Amino acid sequence: MRIRCPHCGPRDNGEFSYLGDAAPIRPDGMEAPPAAMHDYVYLRDNPAGPHRELWYHGAGCRSWLVVDRDTRTHEITGVSSARDVALSRRTGEVA
Amino acid sequence: MSDGIETTWRPRSAWAGIAPVGRHGRPGGEPGLTLTLREEFGLATLIAVKGRTDALRQVMDARFGWSLPDPGGANLTGERGLVWSGPDQWLALFEERREMAGLGQALEGLAAVTDQSDARAIVRVSGPDARAFLAKGLAIDLHPRAFQPGQVAVTALAHMGAQVWQRDAVPTYDLAVARSSTGSVWSWMSHAAAEFGYDVRNAAP
């Protein structure tokens, strides 16, 4: 499997580390009820199909990436910088 | 004050006791590649302060006449210049360490500057078999249509962190690794280069 890093180009997956689902957004810990924090910390979907996930390019540019991967085929349909995703989330644009 | 204190400490090459100068590997014929052990260079990482990349670009151009490379690029003239090493991060290369004086002050407020001259070891890989040699350890495409002079990759050589940039079409590459990894790097290099026959040289003083 290769991941096309937006900074470095296509690289072997051995250069990357997998973190997990990119969807959860940390609730405000001072405001959120325990159930919301429990969901954020522990509960993950485990889809057979398209999955949006976080990878770290540790042996390359040391950037966090958001990767759209099909868990059945490992087909990767999109890679973007996690920083850009977070910034666009903050400004309300779609990454 | 340190004046007048005598020390027996002496500068020591990153490759001292590790890389023997001379002809090695396949005997006879022209060597397939030359490994030149670089010394005395100045090296610093620049990490742009958030939102100040354009200002950093202007100061580097005005003070050094250097342009910040785009991602994956190396803008070098001789032994000096800038090499991309990550988003908003570059390596500044100087032929001699003393040329770095004042770099931190010049870039104050624009970039975090960290001297890496003693942290990295650099070896120059050049010759007709240089590409085949590096391809045995780097999981990137080194074919000229994918990687050319003026391009850089931050990647791993035989699973050890490495930054490699191509200098010319001979081909010649500079390979920078952590100084602490030179023993393991050389162990890989000496085995990988043996089939081609290789010369090991010290960089000209």
PDB file of N, CA, C and O in Angstrom, chain A residues 24-94:
ATOM      1  N   PRO A  24     -13.952  11.795  14.970  1.00  0.00           N
ATOM      2  CA  PRO A  24     -14.304  12.319  16.290  1.00  0.00           C
ATOM      3  C   PRO A  24     -13.691  13.700  16.557  1.00  0.00           C
ATOM      4  O   PRO A  24     -12.523  13.933  16.252  1.00  0.00           O
ATOM      5  N   ILE A  25     -14.503  14.574  17.089  1.00  0.00           N
ATOM      6  CA  ILE A  25     -14.037  15.904  17.477  1.00  0.00           C
ATOM      7  C   ILE A  25     -14.183  16.017  18.988  1.00  0.00           C
ATOM      8  O   ILE A  25     -15.254  15.752  19.537  1.00  0.00           O
ATOM      9  N   ARG A  26     -13.115  16.383  19.645  1.00  0.00           N
ATOM     10  CA  ARG A  26     -13.120  16.416  21.103  1.00  0.00           C
ATOM     11  C   ARG A  26     -14.149  17.427  21.610  1.00  0.00           C
ATOM     12  O   ARG A  26     -14.093  18.607  21.247  1.00  0.00           O
ATOM     13  N   PRO A  27     -15.073  16.966  22.476  1.00  0.00           N
ATOM     14  CA  PRO A  27     -16.022  17.921  23.052  1.00  0.00           C
ATOM     15  C   PRO A  27     -15.317  18.821  24.068  1.00  0.00           C
ATOM     16  O   PRO A  27     -14.214  18.503  24.510  1.00  0.00           O
ATOM     17  N   ASP A  28     -15.939  19.907  24.404  1.00  0.00           N
ATOM     18  CA  ASP A  28     -15.427  20.775  25.460  1.00  0.00           C
ATOM     19  C   ASP A  28     -15.558  20.020  26.784  1.00  0.00           C
ATOM     20  O   ASP A  28     -16.673  19.801  27.273  1.00  0.00           O
ATOM     21  N   GLY A  29     -14.418  19.629  27.357  1.00  0.00           N
ATOM     22  CA  GLY A  29     -14.429  18.787  28.545  1.00  0.00           C
ATOM     23  C   GLY A  29     -15.089  19.433  29.749  1.00  0.00           C
ATOM     24  O   GLY A  29     -15.542  18.741  30.665  1.00  0.00           O
ATOM     25  N   MET A  30     -15.166  20.761  29.795  1.00  0.00           N
ATOM     26  CA  MET A  30     -15.793  21.438  30.923  1.00  0.00           C
ATOM     27  C   MET A  30     -17.311  21.473  30.772  1.00  0.00           C
ATOM     28  O   MET A  30     -18.030  21.647  31.741  1.00  0.00           O
ATOM     29  N   GLU A  31     -17.793  21.335  29.543  1.00  0.00           N
ATOM     30  CA  GLU A  31     -19.224  21.489  29.283  1.00  0.00           C
ATOM     31  C   GLU A  31     -19.894  20.145  29.004  1.00  0.00           C
ATOM     32  O   GLU A  31     -21.049  19.935  29.361  1.00  0.00           O
ATOM     33  N   ALA A  32     -19.158  19.247  28.324  1.00  0.00           N
ATOM     34  CA  ALA A  32     -19.800  18.033  27.798  1.00  0.00           C
ATOM     35  C   ALA A  32     -20.203  17.083  28.929  1.00  0.00           C
ATOM     36  O   ALA A  32     -19.482  16.942  29.913  1.00  0.00           O
ATOM     37  N   PRO A  33     -21.342  16.402  28.798  1.00  0.00           N
ATOM     38  CA  PRO A  33     -21.720  15.385  29.782  1.00  0.00           C
ATOM     39  C   PRO A  33     -20.802  14.174  29.652  1.00  0.00           C
ATOM     40  O   PRO A  33     -20.188  13.967  28.600  1.00  0.00           O
ATOM     41  N   PRO A  34     -20.694  13.376  30.721  1.00  0.00           N
ATOM     42  CA  PRO A  34     -19.814  12.194  30.685  1.00  0.00           C
ATOM     43  C   PRO A  34     -20.095  11.287  29.494  1.00  0.00           C
ATOM     44  O   PRO A  34     -19.158  10.722  28.921  1.00  0.00           O
ATOM     45  N   ALA A  35     -21.348  11.167  29.107  1.00  0.00           N
ATOM     46  CA  ALA A  35     -21.671  10.266  27.993  1.00  0.00           C
ATOM     47  C   ALA A  35     -21.017  10.736  26.701  1.00  0.00           C
ATOM     48  O   ALA A  35     -20.542   9.921  25.895  1.00  0.00           O
ATOM     49  N   ALA A  36     -20.962  12.067  26.501  1.00  0.00           N
ATOM     50  CA  ALA A  36     -20.348  12.589  25.274  1.00  0.00           C
ATOM     51  C   ALA A  36     -18.848  12.324  25.280  1.00  0.00           C
ATOM     52  O   ALA A  36     -18.254  11.972  24.250  1.00  0.00           O
ATOM     53  N   MET A  37     -18.203  12.475  26.449  1.00  0.00           N
ATOM     54  CA  MET A  37     -16.772  12.189  26.542  1.00  0.00           C
ATOM     55  C   MET A  37     -16.518  10.695  26.346  1.00  0.00           C
ATOM     56  O   MET A  37     -15.530  10.309  25.709  1.00  0.00           O
ATOM     57  N   HIS A  38     -17.396   9.870  26.900  1.00  0.00           N
ATOM     58  CA  HIS A  38     -17.259   8.421  26.722  1.00  0.00           C
ATOM     59  C   HIS A  38     -17.321   8.066  25.235  1.00  0.00           C
ATOM     60  O   HIS A  38     -16.485   7.302  24.734  1.00  0.00           O
ATOM     61  N   ASP A  39     -18.268   8.663  24.536  1.00  0.00           N
ATOM     62  CA  ASP A  39     -18.374   8.419  23.090  1.00  0.00           C
ATOM     63  C   ASP A  39     -17.085   8.828  22.389  1.00  0.00           C
ATOM     64  O   ASP A  39     -16.547   8.100  21.547  1.00  0.00           O
ATOM     65  N   TYR A  40     -16.590  10.009  22.733  1.00  0.00           N
ATOM     66  CA  TYR A  40     -15.401  10.543  22.056  1.00  0.00           C
ATOM     67  C   TYR A  40     -14.171   9.668  22.303  1.00  0.00           C
ATOM     68  O   TYR A  40     -13.386   9.392  21.400  1.00  0.00           O
ATOM     69  N   VAL A  41     -14.032   9.210  23.555  1.00  0.00           N
ATOM     70  CA  VAL A  41     -12.809   8.473  23.906  1.00  0.00           C
ATOM     71  C   VAL A  41     -12.870   7.021  23.417  1.00  0.00           C
ATOM     72  O   VAL A  41     -11.879   6.503  22.908  1.00  0.00           O
ATOM     73  N   TYR A  42     -14.051   6.386  23.563  1.00  0.00           N
ATOM     74  CA  TYR A  42     -14.089   4.932  23.391  1.00  0.00           C
ATOM     75  C   TYR A  42     -14.805   4.435  22.143  1.00  0.00           C
ATOM     76  O   TYR A  42     -14.473   3.367  21.644  1.00  0.00           O
ATOM     77  N   LEU A  43     -15.809   5.138  21.679  1.00  0.00           N
ATOM     78  CA  LEU A  43     -16.674   4.527  20.664  1.00  0.00           C
ATOM     79  C   LEU A  43     -16.221   4.892  19.253  1.00  0.00           C
ATOM     80  O   LEU A  43     -16.046   6.067  18.922  1.00  0.00           O
ATOM     81  N   ARG A  44     -16.016   3.854  18.437  1.00  0.00           N
ATOM     82  CA  ARG A  44     -15.612   4.063  17.047  1.00  0.00           C
ATOM     83  C   ARG A  44     -16.462   3.183  16.148  1.00  0.00           C
ATOM     84  O   ARG A  44     -16.749   2.027  16.487  1.00  0.00           O
ATOM     85  N   ASP A  45     -16.806   3.704  14.990  1.00  0.00           N
ATOM     86  CA  ASP A  45     -17.414   2.860  13.981  1.00  0.00           C
ATOM     87  C   ASP A  45     -16.322   1.986  13.367  1.00  0.00           C
ATOM     88  O   ASP A  45     -15.142   2.360  13.384  1.00  0.00           O
ATOM     89  N   ASN A  46     -16.722   0.858  12.835  1.00  0.00           N
ATOM     90  CA  ASN A  46     -15.746  -0.050  12.225  1.00  0.00           C
ATOM     91  C   ASN A  46     -16.263  -0.440  10.845  1.00  0.00           C
ATOM     92  O   ASN A  46     -16.663  -1.582  10.623  1.00  0.00           O
ATOM     93  N   PRO A  47     -16.302   0.522   9.927  1.00  0.00           N
ATOM     94  CA  PRO A  47     -16.982   0.270   8.660  1.00  0.00           C
ATOM     95  C   PRO A  47     -16.187  -0.641   7.727  1.00  0.00           C
ATOM     96  O   PRO A  47     -14.954  -0.593   7.699  1.00  0.00           O
ATOM     97  N   ALA A  48     -16.936  -1.483   6.991  1.00  0.00           N
ATOM     98  CA  ALA A  48     -16.341  -2.201   5.865  1.00  0.00           C
ATOM     99  C   ALA A  48     -16.628  -1.353   4.639  1.00  0.00           C
ATOM    100  O   ALA A  48     -17.709  -1.408   4.072  1.00  0.00           O
ATOM    101  N   GLY A  49     -15.663  -0.530   4.248  1.00  0.00           N
ATOM    102  CA  GLY A  49     -15.893   0.397   3.142  1.00  0.00           C
ATOM    103  C   GLY A  49     -15.125   1.684   3.374  1.00  0.00           C
ATOM    104  O   GLY A  49     -14.089   1.666   4.036  1.00  0.00           O
ATOM    105  N   PRO A  50     -15.614   2.790   2.839  1.00  0.00           N
ATOM    106  CA  PRO A  50     -14.880   4.054   2.948  1.00  0.00           C
ATOM    107  C   PRO A  50     -14.689   4.471   4.400  1.00  0.00           C
ATOM    108  O   PRO A  50     -15.615   4.374   5.203  1.00  0.00           O
ATOM    109  N   HIS A  51     -13.484   4.925   4.715  1.00  0.00           N
ATOM    110  CA  HIS A  51     -13.152   5.326   6.079  1.00  0.00           C
ATOM    111  C   HIS A  51     -12.229   6.528   6.011  1.00  0.00           C
ATOM    112  O   HIS A  51     -11.284   6.549   5.226  1.00  0.00           O
ATOM    113  N   ARG A  52     -12.525   7.520   6.828  1.00  0.00           N
ATOM    114  CA  ARG A  52     -11.679   8.721   6.889  1.00  0.00           C
ATOM    115  C   ARG A  52     -10.809   8.596   8.124  1.00  0.00           C
ATOM    116  O   ARG A  52     -11.326   8.482   9.240  1.00  0.00           O
ATOM    117  N   GLU A  53      -9.479   8.597   7.951  1.00  0.00           N
ATOM    118  CA  GLU A  53      -8.615   8.254   9.073  1.00  0.00           C
ATOM    119  C   GLU A  53      -7.354   9.114   9.115  1.00  0.00           C
ATOM    120  O   GLU A  53      -6.976   9.744   8.131  1.00  0.00           O
ATOM    121  N   LEU A  54      -6.718   9.095  10.287  1.00  0.00           N
ATOM    122  CA  LEU A  54      -5.507   9.902  10.495  1.00  0.00           C
ATOM    123  C   LEU A  54      -4.260   9.031  10.356  1.00  0.00           C
ATOM    124  O   LEU A  54      -4.189   7.929  10.916  1.00  0.00           O
ATOM    125  N   TRP A  55      -3.304   9.534   9.586  1.00  0.00           N
ATOM    126  CA  TRP A  55      -2.000   8.887   9.460  1.00  0.00           C
ATOM    127  C   TRP A  55      -0.925   9.937   9.723  1.00  0.00           C
ATOM    128  O   TRP A  55      -1.107  11.120   9.434  1.00  0.00           O
ATOM    129  N   TYR A  56       0.212   9.461  10.255  1.00  0.00           N
ATOM    130  CA  TYR A  56       1.334  10.354  10.555  1.00  0.00           C
ATOM    131  C   TYR A  56       2.533   9.958   9.687  1.00  0.00           C
ATOM    132  O   TYR A  56       2.943   8.794   9.690  1.00  0.00           O
ATOM    133  N   HIS A  57       3.065  10.919   8.940  1.00  0.00           N
ATOM    134  CA  HIS A  57       4.196  10.624   8.049  1.00  0.00           C
ATOM    135  C   HIS A  57       5.512  10.787   8.824  1.00  0.00           C
ATOM    136  O   HIS A  57       6.300  11.691   8.563  1.00  0.00           O
ATOM    137  N   GLY A  58       5.735   9.879   9.773  1.00  0.00           N
ATOM    138  CA  GLY A  58       6.851  10.008  10.698  1.00  0.00           C
ATOM    139  C   GLY A  58       8.219   9.861  10.054  1.00  0.00           C
ATOM    140  O   GLY A  58       9.181  10.502  10.473  1.00  0.00           O
ATOM    141  N   ALA A  59       8.354   9.025   9.026  1.00  0.00           N
ATOM    142  CA  ALA A  59       9.653   8.841   8.379  1.00  0.00           C
ATOM    143  C   ALA A  59       9.819   9.790   7.202  1.00  0.00           C
ATOM    144  O   ALA A  59      10.765   9.646   6.418  1.00  0.00           O
ATOM    145  N   GLY A  60       8.918  10.752   7.065  1.00  0.00           N
ATOM    146  CA  GLY A  60       9.020  11.710   5.963  1.00  0.00           C
ATOM    147  C   GLY A  60       8.930  13.125   6.498  1.00  0.00           C
ATOM    148  O   GLY A  60       9.786  13.540   7.282  1.00  0.00           O
ATOM    149  N   CYS A  61       7.875  13.832   6.113  1.00  0.00           N
ATOM    150  CA  CYS A  61       7.777  15.257   6.446  1.00  0.00           C
ATOM    151  C   CYS A  61       7.205  15.499   7.836  1.00  0.00           C
ATOM    152  O   CYS A  61       7.036  16.637   8.233  1.00  0.00           O
ATOM    153  N   ARG A  62       6.898  14.417   8.579  1.00  0.00           N
ATOM    154  CA  ARG A  62       6.407  14.528   9.950  1.00  0.00           C
ATOM    155  C   ARG A  62       5.119  15.338  10.019  1.00  0.00           C
ATOM    156  O   ARG A  62       4.891  16.093  10.949  1.00  0.00           O
ATOM    157  N   SER A  63       4.254  15.144   9.023  1.00  0.00           N
ATOM    158  CA  SER A  63       2.943  15.800   9.013  1.00  0.00           C
ATOM    159  C   SER A  63       1.847  14.782   9.329  1.00  0.00           C
ATOM    160  O   SER A  63       1.954  13.610   8.963  1.00  0.00           O
ATOM    161  N   TRP A  64       0.798  15.285   9.973  1.00  0.00           N
ATOM    162  CA  TRP A  64      -0.416  14.488  10.132  1.00  0.00           C
ATOM    163  C   TRP A  64      -1.260  14.643   8.885  1.00  0.00           C
ATOM    164  O   TRP A  64      -1.405  15.752   8.351  1.00  0.00           O
ATOM    165  N   LEU A  65      -1.822  13.521   8.436  1.00  0.00           N
ATOM    166  CA  LEU A  65      -2.615  13.511   7.219  1.00  0.00           C
ATOM    167  C   LEU A  65      -3.993  12.920   7.487  1.00  0.00           C
ATOM    168  O   LEU A  65      -4.149  12.078   8.367  1.00  0.00           O
ATOM    169  N   VAL A  66      -4.974  13.370   6.716  1.00  0.00           N
ATOM    170  CA  VAL A  66      -6.306  12.757   6.729  1.00  0.00           C
ATOM    171  C   VAL A  66      -6.442  11.976   5.423  1.00  0.00           C
ATOM    172  O   VAL A  66      -6.298  12.540   4.334  1.00  0.00           O
ATOM    173  N   VAL A  67      -6.649  10.666   5.562  1.00  0.00           N
ATOM    174  CA  VAL A  67      -6.639   9.761   4.405  1.00  0.00           C
ATOM    175  C   VAL A  67      -8.025   9.122   4.261  1.00  0.00           C
ATOM    176  O   VAL A  67      -8.577   8.608   5.231  1.00  0.00           O
ATOM    177  N   ASP A  68      -8.575   9.187   3.052  1.00  0.00           N
ATOM    178  CA  ASP A  68      -9.818   8.474   2.751  1.00  0.00           C
ATOM    179  C   ASP A  68      -9.450   7.124   2.146  1.00  0.00           C
ATOM    180  O   ASP A  68      -8.904   7.060   1.039  1.00  0.00           O
ATOM    181  N   ARG A  69      -9.739   6.050   2.904  1.00  0.00           N
ATOM    182  CA  ARG A  69      -9.309   4.704   2.496  1.00  0.00           C
ATOM    183  C   ARG A  69     -10.494   3.755   2.552  1.00  0.00           C
ATOM    184  O   ARG A  69     -11.306   3.825   3.484  1.00  0.00           O
ATOM    185  N   ASP A  70     -10.586   2.876   1.580  1.00  0.00           N
ATOM    186  CA  ASP A  70     -11.605   1.821   1.611  1.00  0.00           C
ATOM    187  C   ASP A  70     -11.021   0.648   2.380  1.00  0.00           C
ATOM    188  O   ASP A  70     -10.005   0.070   1.963  1.00  0.00           O
ATOM    189  N   THR A  71     -11.636   0.316   3.519  1.00  0.00           N
ATOM    190  CA  THR A  71     -11.052  -0.718   4.379  1.00  0.00           C
ATOM    191  C   THR A  71     -11.128  -2.108   3.751  1.00  0.00           C
ATOM    192  O   THR A  71     -10.453  -3.025   4.212  1.00  0.00           O
ATOM    193  N   ARG A  72     -11.945  -2.276   2.694  1.00  0.00           N
ATOM    194  CA  ARG A  72     -12.024  -3.593   2.045  1.00  0.00           C
ATOM    195  C   ARG A  72     -10.919  -3.780   1.021  1.00  0.00           C
ATOM    196  O   ARG A  72     -10.415  -4.876   0.818  1.00  0.00           O
ATOM    197  N   THR A  73     -10.531  -2.706   0.328  1.00  0.00           N
ATOM    198  CA  THR A  73      -9.611  -2.830  -0.804  1.00  0.00           C
ATOM    199  C   THR A  73      -8.296  -2.077  -0.590  1.00  0.00           C
ATOM    200  O   THR A  73      -7.367  -2.226  -1.381  1.00  0.00           O
ATOM    201  N   HIS A  74      -8.230  -1.245   0.434  1.00  0.00           N
ATOM    202  CA  HIS A  74      -7.099  -0.330   0.676  1.00  0.00           C
ATOM    203  C   HIS A  74      -6.994   0.740  -0.407  1.00  0.00           C
ATOM    204  O   HIS A  74      -5.974   1.434  -0.496  1.00  0.00           O
ATOM    205  N   GLU A  75      -8.032   0.876  -1.244  1.00  0.00           N
ATOM    206  CA  GLU A  75      -7.990   1.955  -2.234  1.00  0.00           C
ATOM    207  C   GLU A  75      -8.050   3.302  -1.507  1.00  0.00           C
ATOM    208  O   GLU A  75      -8.898   3.504  -0.639  1.00  0.00           O
ATOM    209  N   ILE A  76      -7.144   4.186  -1.865  1.00  0.00           N
ATOM    210  CA  ILE A  76      -7.100   5.504  -1.231  1.00  0.00           C
ATOM    211  C   ILE A  76      -7.632   6.532  -2.225  1.00  0.00           C
ATOM    212  O   ILE A  76      -7.114   6.659  -3.343  1.00  0.00           O
ATOM    213  N   THR A  77      -8.682   7.238  -1.831  1.00  0.00           N
ATOM    214  CA  THR A  77      -9.331   8.165  -2.754  1.00  0.00           C
ATOM    215  C   THR A  77      -9.014   9.617  -2.440  1.00  0.00           C
ATOM    216  O   THR A  77      -9.346  10.497  -3.222  1.00  0.00           O
ATOM    217  N   GLY A  78      -8.363   9.885  -1.310  1.00  0.00           N
ATOM    218  CA  GLY A  78      -8.021  11.277  -1.007  1.00  0.00           C
ATOM    219  C   GLY A  78      -7.060  11.362   0.161  1.00  0.00           C
ATOM    220  O   GLY A  78      -7.135  10.554   1.087  1.00  0.00           O
ATOM    221  N   VAL A  79      -6.100  12.296   0.073  1.00  0.00           N
ATOM    222  CA  VAL A  79      -5.178  12.547   1.178  1.00  0.00           C
ATOM    223  C   VAL A  79      -5.059  14.060   1.318  1.00  0.00           C
ATOM    224  O   VAL A  79      -4.812  14.757   0.337  1.00  0.00           O
ATOM    225  N   SER A  80      -5.250  14.563   2.516  1.00  0.00           N
ATOM    226  CA  SER A  80      -5.002  15.989   2.734  1.00  0.00           C
ATOM    227  C   SER A  80      -4.273  16.188   4.050  1.00  0.00           C
ATOM    228  O   SER A  80      -4.232  15.301   4.898  1.00  0.00           O
ATOM    229  N   SER A  81      -3.665  17.354   4.167  1.00  0.00           N
ATOM    230  CA  SER A  81      -2.970  17.709   5.392  1.00  0.00           C
ATOM    231  C   SER A  81      -4.000  17.891   6.505  1.00  0.00           C
ATOM    232  O   SER A  81      -4.998  18.587   6.325  1.00  0.00           O
ATOM    233  N   ALA A  82      -3.748  17.259   7.663  1.00  0.00           N
ATOM    234  CA  ALA A  82      -4.697  17.369   8.779  1.00  0.00           C
ATOM    235  C   ALA A  82      -4.832  18.820   9.236  1.00  0.00           C
ATOM    236  O   ALA A  82      -5.882  19.237   9.708  1.00  0.00           O
ATOM    237  N   ARG A  83      -3.759  19.568   9.061  1.00  0.00           N
ATOM    238  CA  ARG A  83      -3.801  20.990   9.444  1.00  0.00           C
ATOM    239  C   ARG A  83      -4.810  21.738   8.580  1.00  0.00           C
ATOM    240  O   ARG A  83      -5.611  22.524   9.087  1.00  0.00           O
ATOM    241  N   ASP A  84      -4.771  21.450   7.266  1.00  0.00           N
ATOM    242  CA  ASP A  84      -5.732  22.105   6.369  1.00  0.00           C
ATOM    243  C   ASP A  84      -7.160  21.700   6.712  1.00  0.00           C
ATOM    244  O   ASP A  84      -8.072  22.529   6.668  1.00  0.00           O
ATOM    245  N   VAL A  85      -7.334  20.410   7.048  1.00  0.00           N
ATOM    246  CA  VAL A  85      -8.676  19.930   7.397  1.00  0.00           C
ATOM    247  C   VAL A  85      -9.178  20.651   8.646  1.00  0.00           C
ATOM    248  O   VAL A  85     -10.319  21.117   8.705  1.00  0.00           O
ATOM    249  N   ALA A  86      -8.296  20.772   9.646  1.00  0.00           N
ATOM    250  CA  ALA A  86      -8.699  21.425  10.897  1.00  0.00           C
ATOM    251  C   ALA A  86      -9.000  22.908  10.661  1.00  0.00           C
ATOM    252  O   ALA A  86      -9.966  23.447  11.196  1.00  0.00           O
ATOM    253  N   LEU A  87      -8.172  23.561   9.846  1.00  0.00           N
ATOM    254  CA  LEU A  87      -8.393  24.979   9.571  1.00  0.00           C
ATOM    255  C   LEU A  87      -9.707  25.191   8.825  1.00  0.00           C
ATOM    256  O   LEU A  87     -10.467  26.110   9.139  1.00  0.00           O
ATOM    257  N   SER A  88      -9.994  24.328   7.845  1.00  0.00           N
ATOM    258  CA  SER A  88     -11.221  24.509   7.073  1.00  0.00           C
ATOM    259  C   SER A  88     -12.444  24.177   7.928  1.00  0.00           C
ATOM    260  O   SER A  88     -13.506  24.759   7.756  1.00  0.00           O
ATOM    261  N   ARG A  89     -12.254  23.245   8.889  1.00  0.00           N
ATOM    262  CA  ARG A  89     -13.360  22.932   9.796  1.00  0.00           C
ATOM    263  C   ARG A  89     -13.675  24.167  10.644  1.00  0.00           C
ATOM    264  O   ARG A  89     -14.819  24.511  10.878  1.00  0.00           O
ATOM    265  N   ARG A  90     -12.608  24.863  11.052  1.00  0.00           N
ATOM    266  CA  ARG A  90     -12.789  26.037  11.892  1.00  0.00           C
ATOM    267  C   ARG A  90     -13.465  27.167  11.120  1.00  0.00           C
ATOM    268  O   ARG A  90     -14.268  27.910  11.654  1.00  0.00           O
ATOM    269  N   THR A  91     -13.104  27.299   9.843  1.00  0.00           N
ATOM    270  CA  THR A  91     -13.679  28.394   9.060  1.00  0.00           C
ATOM    271  C   THR A  91     -14.970  27.983   8.361  1.00  0.00           C
ATOM    272  O   THR A  91     -15.573  28.786   7.669  1.00  0.00           O
ATOM    273  N   GLY A  92     -15.381  26.716   8.548  1.00  0.00           N
ATOM    274  CA  GLY A  92     -16.664  26.281   8.017  1.00  0.00           C
ATOM    275  C   GLY A  92     -16.623  25.819   6.575  1.00  0.00           C
ATOM    276  O   GLY A  92     -17.651  25.463   6.015  1.00  0.00           O
ATOM    277  N   GLU A  93     -15.421  25.803   5.982  1.00  0.00           N
ATOM    278  CA  GLU A  93     -15.343  25.310   4.602  1.00  0.00           C
ATOM    279  C   GLU A  93     -15.216  23.799   4.598  1.00  0.00           C
ATOM    280  O   GLU A  93     -14.823  23.194   5.582  1.00  0.00           O
ATOM    281  N   VAL A  94     -15.519  23.215   3.465  1.00  0.00           N
ATOM    282  CA  VAL A  94     -15.386  21.760   3.335  1.00  0.00           C
ATOM    283  C   VAL A  94     -13.982  21.445   2.822  1.00  0.00           C
ATOM    284  O   VAL A  94     -13.542  22.024   1.838  1.00  0.00           O
TER     285      VAL A  94
END
